[in-house]
Tab-separated table of C-alpha atoms in Angstrom:
chain	number	residue	atom	x	y	z
U	13	GLN	CA	-31.453	-15.796	-1.336
U	14	SER	CA	-30.299	-12.965	-3.602
U	15	VAL	CA	-32.305	-9.760	-4.007
U	16	LEU	CA	-31.886	-10.055	-7.777
U	17	THR	CA	-33.000	-13.381	-9.259
U	18	GLN	CA	-31.077	-15.112	-12.034
U	19	PRO	CA	-31.419	-18.634	-13.414
U	20	PRO	CA	-28.651	-20.837	-11.969
U	21	SER	CA	-27.646	-22.095	-15.397
U	22	VAL	CA	-28.210	-21.664	-19.116
U	23	SER	CA	-26.713	-23.472	-22.076
U	24	GLY	CA	-26.475	-23.169	-25.812
U	25	ALA	CA	-24.677	-24.562	-28.809
U	26	PRO	CA	-21.908	-22.663	-30.598
U	27	ARG	CA	-23.206	-19.839	-32.790
U	28	GLN	CA	-26.558	-19.829	-30.990
U	29	ARG	CA	-27.976	-16.993	-28.923
U	30	VAL	CA	-28.734	-17.186	-25.213
U	31	THR	CA	-30.494	-14.829	-22.837
U	32	ILE	CA	-29.802	-14.496	-19.135
U	33	SER	CA	-32.540	-12.836	-17.117
U	34	CYS	CA	-32.266	-10.771	-13.957
U	35	SER	CA	-35.437	-10.063	-12.000
U	36	GLY	CA	-35.724	-7.468	-9.258
U	37	GLY	CA	-38.176	-4.886	-7.990
U	38	ASN	CA	-39.071	-1.248	-7.606
U	39	SER	CA	-36.299	-0.580	-5.118
U	40	ASN	CA	-33.577	-1.682	-7.517
U	41	ILE	CA	-33.907	-2.498	-11.210
U	42	ALA	CA	-36.998	-0.398	-11.865
U	43	ASN	CA	-35.262	2.799	-10.775
U	44	TYR	CA	-31.540	2.163	-11.073
U	45	ASP	CA	-29.089	1.089	-13.735
U	46	VAL	CA	-28.247	-2.579	-14.141
U	47	HIS	CA	-24.691	-3.770	-14.686
U	48	TRP	CA	-23.516	-7.172	-15.905
U	49	PHE	CA	-20.296	-8.981	-14.997
U	50	GLN	CA	-18.485	-12.018	-16.355
U	51	GLN	CA	-16.338	-14.200	-14.129
U	52	PHE	CA	-14.064	-17.101	-15.004
U	53	PRO	CA	-13.001	-19.604	-12.332
U	54	GLY	CA	-10.324	-18.223	-10.067
U	55	LYS	CA	-10.440	-14.789	-11.712
U	56	ALA	CA	-11.815	-11.407	-10.737
U	57	PRO	CA	-15.134	-10.354	-12.262
U	58	LYS	CA	-15.104	-8.192	-15.368
U	59	LEU	CA	-17.663	-5.524	-16.215
U	60	LEU	CA	-19.401	-6.392	-19.487
U	61	ILE	CA	-22.416	-4.103	-19.657
U	62	GLN	CA	-22.936	-0.949	-17.622
U	63	LEU	CA	-25.873	1.418	-17.257
U	64	ASP	CA	-28.407	-1.139	-18.555
U	65	ASP	CA	-27.140	-1.386	-22.117
U	66	VAL	CA	-23.726	0.243	-22.538
U	67	LEU	CA	-21.012	-2.113	-23.695
U	68	SER	CA	-17.810	-1.754	-21.692
U	69	SER	CA	-14.655	-0.870	-23.562
U	70	GLY	CA	-13.070	-3.819	-25.315
U	71	VAL	CA	-16.056	-6.129	-24.867
U	72	SER	CA	-17.304	-7.990	-27.923
U	73	ASP	CA	-20.485	-6.630	-29.487
U	74	ARG	CA	-21.896	-10.152	-29.300
U	75	PHE	CA	-22.909	-9.072	-25.779
U	76	SER	CA	-25.872	-6.766	-25.277
U	77	GLY	CA	-28.071	-5.665	-22.391
U	78	SER	CA	-31.606	-4.395	-21.990
U	79	LYS	CA	-34.070	-3.530	-19.267
U	80	SER	CA	-37.829	-3.326	-18.941
U	81	GLY	CA	-39.623	-2.524	-15.724
U	82	THR	CA	-38.252	-4.665	-12.925
U	83	SER	CA	-36.292	-7.052	-15.151
U	84	ALA	CA	-33.105	-6.921	-17.167
U	85	SER	CA	-31.531	-9.246	-19.703
U	86	LEU	CA	-28.093	-10.079	-21.004
U	87	VAL	CA	-28.011	-11.494	-24.517
U	88	ILE	CA	-25.012	-13.322	-25.915
U	89	SER	CA	-25.123	-13.873	-29.663
U	90	GLY	CA	-22.945	-16.178	-31.743
U	91	LEU	CA	-21.980	-18.264	-28.720
U	92	GLN	CA	-18.346	-19.303	-28.485
U	93	SER	CA	-16.678	-21.797	-26.172
U	94	GLU	CA	-14.726	-18.939	-24.591
U	95	ASP	CA	-18.010	-17.478	-23.319
U	96	GLU	CA	-18.317	-20.273	-20.765
U	97	ALA	CA	-18.318	-18.404	-17.465
U	98	VAL	CA	-20.564	-17.229	-14.659
U	99	TYR	CA	-22.546	-14.054	-15.295
U	100	TYR	CA	-23.863	-11.700	-12.607
U	101	CYS	CA	-26.236	-8.770	-12.685
U	102	ALA	CA	-26.052	-5.948	-10.141
U	103	ALA	CA	-27.895	-2.763	-9.265
U	104	TRP	CA	-28.279	-0.230	-6.469
U	105	ASP	CA	-31.093	-0.947	-4.023
U	106	ASP	CA	-32.456	2.081	-2.247
U	107	SER	CA	-34.291	0.142	0.455
U	108	LEU	CA	-31.008	-1.516	1.461
U	109	SER	CA	-28.823	1.487	0.603
U	110	GLY	CA	-26.368	-0.813	-1.092
U	111	VAL	CA	-25.436	-2.665	-4.238
U	112	VAL	CA	-27.177	-5.988	-4.757
U	113	PHE	CA	-26.016	-8.818	-7.002
U	114	GLY	CA	-27.911	-11.636	-8.613
U	115	GLY	CA	-26.954	-15.163	-7.604
U	116	GLY	CA	-25.066	-15.734	-10.837
U	117	THR	CA	-25.790	-17.781	-13.951
U	118	LYS	CA	-23.390	-20.417	-15.207
U	119	LEU	CA	-23.267	-20.490	-18.986
U	120	THR	CA	-22.359	-23.790	-20.635
U	121	VAL	CA	-21.518	-23.914	-24.322
U	122	LEU	CA	-22.536	-27.353	-25.540
G	21	GLU	CA	-2.367	0.734	-16.875
G	22	VAL	CA	-4.949	0.613	-14.115
G	23	GLN	CA	-3.972	-1.595	-11.189
G	24	LEU	CA	-5.761	-2.406	-7.957
G	25	VAL	CA	-3.792	-4.590	-5.577
G	26	GLU	CA	-5.353	-5.964	-2.422
G	27	SER	CA	-3.362	-7.158	0.557
G	28	GLY	CA	-3.859	-8.138	4.173
G	29	GLY	CA	-5.832	-11.343	3.817
G	30	ASN	CA	-4.997	-14.034	6.328
G	31	LEU	CA	-6.252	-16.794	8.563
G	32	VAL	CA	-7.896	-15.315	11.647
G	33	ARG	CA	-9.807	-16.804	14.560
G	34	PRO	CA	-13.518	-16.114	15.091
G	35	GLY	CA	-13.926	-12.854	16.941
G	36	GLY	CA	-10.626	-11.565	15.624
G	37	SER	CA	-9.779	-8.521	13.549
G	38	LEU	CA	-8.083	-7.851	10.232
G	39	THR	CA	-7.452	-4.846	8.023
G	40	LEU	CA	-7.418	-5.157	4.253
G	41	SER	CA	-5.702	-2.649	1.994
G	42	CYS	CA	-6.075	-1.875	-1.674
G	43	THR	CA	-3.440	0.187	-3.458
G	44	VAL	CA	-4.571	1.819	-6.680
G	45	SER	CA	-2.542	3.163	-9.575
G	46	GLY	CA	-3.247	4.335	-13.104
G	47	ILE	CA	-6.402	6.292	-12.277
G	48	THR	CA	-7.243	9.505	-10.492
G	49	PHE	CA	-8.107	7.748	-7.253
G	50	ASN	CA	-9.795	10.677	-5.543
G	51	SER	CA	-12.286	11.114	-8.390
G	52	TYR	CA	-14.169	7.880	-7.796
G	53	TRP	CA	-16.292	5.940	-5.390
G	54	MET	CA	-14.646	2.692	-4.288
G	55	SER	CA	-16.177	-0.598	-3.181
G	56	TRP	CA	-15.308	-3.845	-1.466
G	57	VAL	CA	-16.967	-7.000	-2.815
G	58	ARG	CA	-16.504	-10.499	-1.433
G	59	GLN	CA	-16.994	-14.020	-2.672
G	60	ALA	CA	-17.254	-16.964	-0.307
G	61	PRO	CA	-15.763	-20.240	-1.574
G	62	GLY	CA	-17.961	-21.653	-4.323
G	63	LYS	CA	-20.530	-18.869	-3.913
G	64	GLY	CA	-21.595	-15.734	-5.745
G	65	LEU	CA	-20.545	-12.124	-5.454
G	66	GLU	CA	-21.626	-10.084	-2.440
G	67	TRP	CA	-21.121	-6.334	-2.159
G	68	VAL	CA	-19.725	-5.357	1.244
G	69	ALA	CA	-19.274	-1.596	1.390
G	70	ASN	CA	-18.544	1.523	-0.597
G	71	ILE	CA	-17.173	4.984	0.055
G	72	ASN	CA	-17.449	8.272	-1.800
G	73	ARG	CA	-14.623	10.362	-3.159
G	74	ASP	CA	-13.723	12.250	0.000
G	75	GLY	CA	-14.730	9.574	2.496
G	76	SER	CA	-17.716	11.485	3.837
G	77	GLU	CA	-20.314	8.964	2.696
G	78	LYS	CA	-20.185	5.237	3.356
G	79	ASN	CA	-22.634	2.404	2.799
G	80	TYR	CA	-22.506	-1.125	4.203
G	81	LEU	CA	-24.057	-4.548	3.769
G	82	ASP	CA	-26.412	-5.066	6.702
G	83	SER	CA	-24.558	-8.109	8.006
G	84	VAL	CA	-21.284	-6.180	8.392
G	85	LYS	CA	-22.661	-2.923	9.825
G	86	GLY	CA	-21.032	-2.159	13.155
G	87	ARG	CA	-18.254	-4.688	12.512
G	88	PHE	CA	-16.563	-3.447	9.314
G	89	THR	CA	-15.310	0.049	8.517
G	90	ILE	CA	-14.377	1.237	5.057
G	91	SER	CA	-11.958	4.126	4.689
G	92	ARG	CA	-9.608	5.680	2.177
G	93	ASP	CA	-6.436	7.739	2.011
G	94	ASN	CA	-6.471	9.764	-1.189
G	95	ALA	CA	-2.903	10.945	-0.683
G	96	ARG	CA	-1.776	7.322	-0.727
G	97	ALA	CA	-4.336	6.214	-3.357
G	98	SER	CA	-5.393	3.493	-0.964
G	99	LEU	CA	-8.627	1.922	0.200
G	100	TYR	CA	-9.036	0.029	3.458
G	101	LEU	CA	-11.463	-2.338	5.144
G	102	GLN	CA	-11.147	-2.719	8.890
G	103	MET	CA	-12.894	-5.936	9.917
G	104	ASN	CA	-13.711	-6.675	13.553
G	105	SER	CA	-15.649	-9.441	15.313
G	106	LEU	CA	-14.999	-11.731	12.370
G	107	ARG	CA	-17.241	-14.753	11.884
G	108	GLY	CA	-17.003	-17.919	9.849
G	109	ASP	CA	-19.387	-16.561	7.241
G	110	ASP	CA	-16.974	-13.696	6.570
G	111	THR	CA	-14.606	-16.222	4.986
G	112	ALA	CA	-14.207	-15.109	1.380
G	113	VAL	CA	-12.002	-13.598	-1.257
G	114	TYR	CA	-12.296	-9.838	-0.846
G	115	TYR	CA	-12.022	-7.676	-3.958
G	116	CYS	CA	-11.649	-3.930	-4.155
G	117	ALA	CA	-13.212	-2.244	-7.153
G	118	ARG	CA	-13.617	1.214	-8.605
G	119	ASP	CA	-17.237	2.292	-8.809
G	120	GLY	CA	-17.993	4.746	-11.598
G	121	SER	CA	-21.229	5.907	-10.052
G	122	ARG	CA	-21.769	4.575	-6.470
G	123	GLU	CA	-24.400	2.251	-7.820
G	124	GLY	CA	-22.455	-0.840	-8.725
G	125	ASN	CA	-20.798	0.281	-11.920
G	126	LEU	CA	-17.633	-1.595	-10.903
G	127	ASP	CA	-15.333	-1.108	-13.840
G	128	TYR	CA	-11.922	-2.001	-12.418
G	129	TRP	CA	-11.208	-4.833	-9.993
G	130	GLY	CA	-8.240	-6.154	-8.093
G	131	ARG	CA	-7.322	-9.820	-7.993
G	132	GLY	CA	-8.617	-10.257	-4.471
G	133	THR	CA	-7.214	-11.299	-1.104
G	134	LEU	CA	-8.376	-14.337	0.862
G	135	VAL	CA	-9.725	-13.996	4.383
G	136	THR	CA	-10.272	-17.240	6.265
G	137	VAL	CA	-12.022	-17.150	9.618
G	138	SER	CA	-11.510	-20.405	11.463
G	139	SER	CA	-10.393	-21.733	14.807
């Protein structure tokens, strides 16, 4: 059971927009920055969005992040087949004194 | 070019020990927090530990406290994870990553090294 809650899977057709949610609490998301990672099978994760909504260098602007209260969201616009991957959110948790990850969301492009 | 290269992964028996290393190049190593993150086969990411720039502050996942020790050698631009009393649920690919802020802003990652704990 992850401290941050993500849906196990989402899907969308090419060119559509999908949203991946990340739900936490006052000890993490509400008071600390949220970061989003993309991971392809057999590869290391890649930072997509840092500090809630800052796009990492070289990442397509089809990706965007936001946060409100104890929840954060990753939005992928103009879906492409190459976006098929697993996406993770992460944040510092001050009750655990550590970084916590969401369980990951597998994105399928139909 | 930024490179993080992990090494030291191996097959080890339950109760055994192992030390992982991560050699970093292309960045000013001593300017950043560093983290270890693991991923069990078919599972999600799990943060393990991090260490501040001079090694004076360390944080650990509860399940590894007292068993794992993170350390660094800034002169060698290297990060380490000493793992003792290994258990089956420690089996995972272990990644080292640069943390821009201590709080999970993991902007550069290595390719990982596999630790298998089995008899």
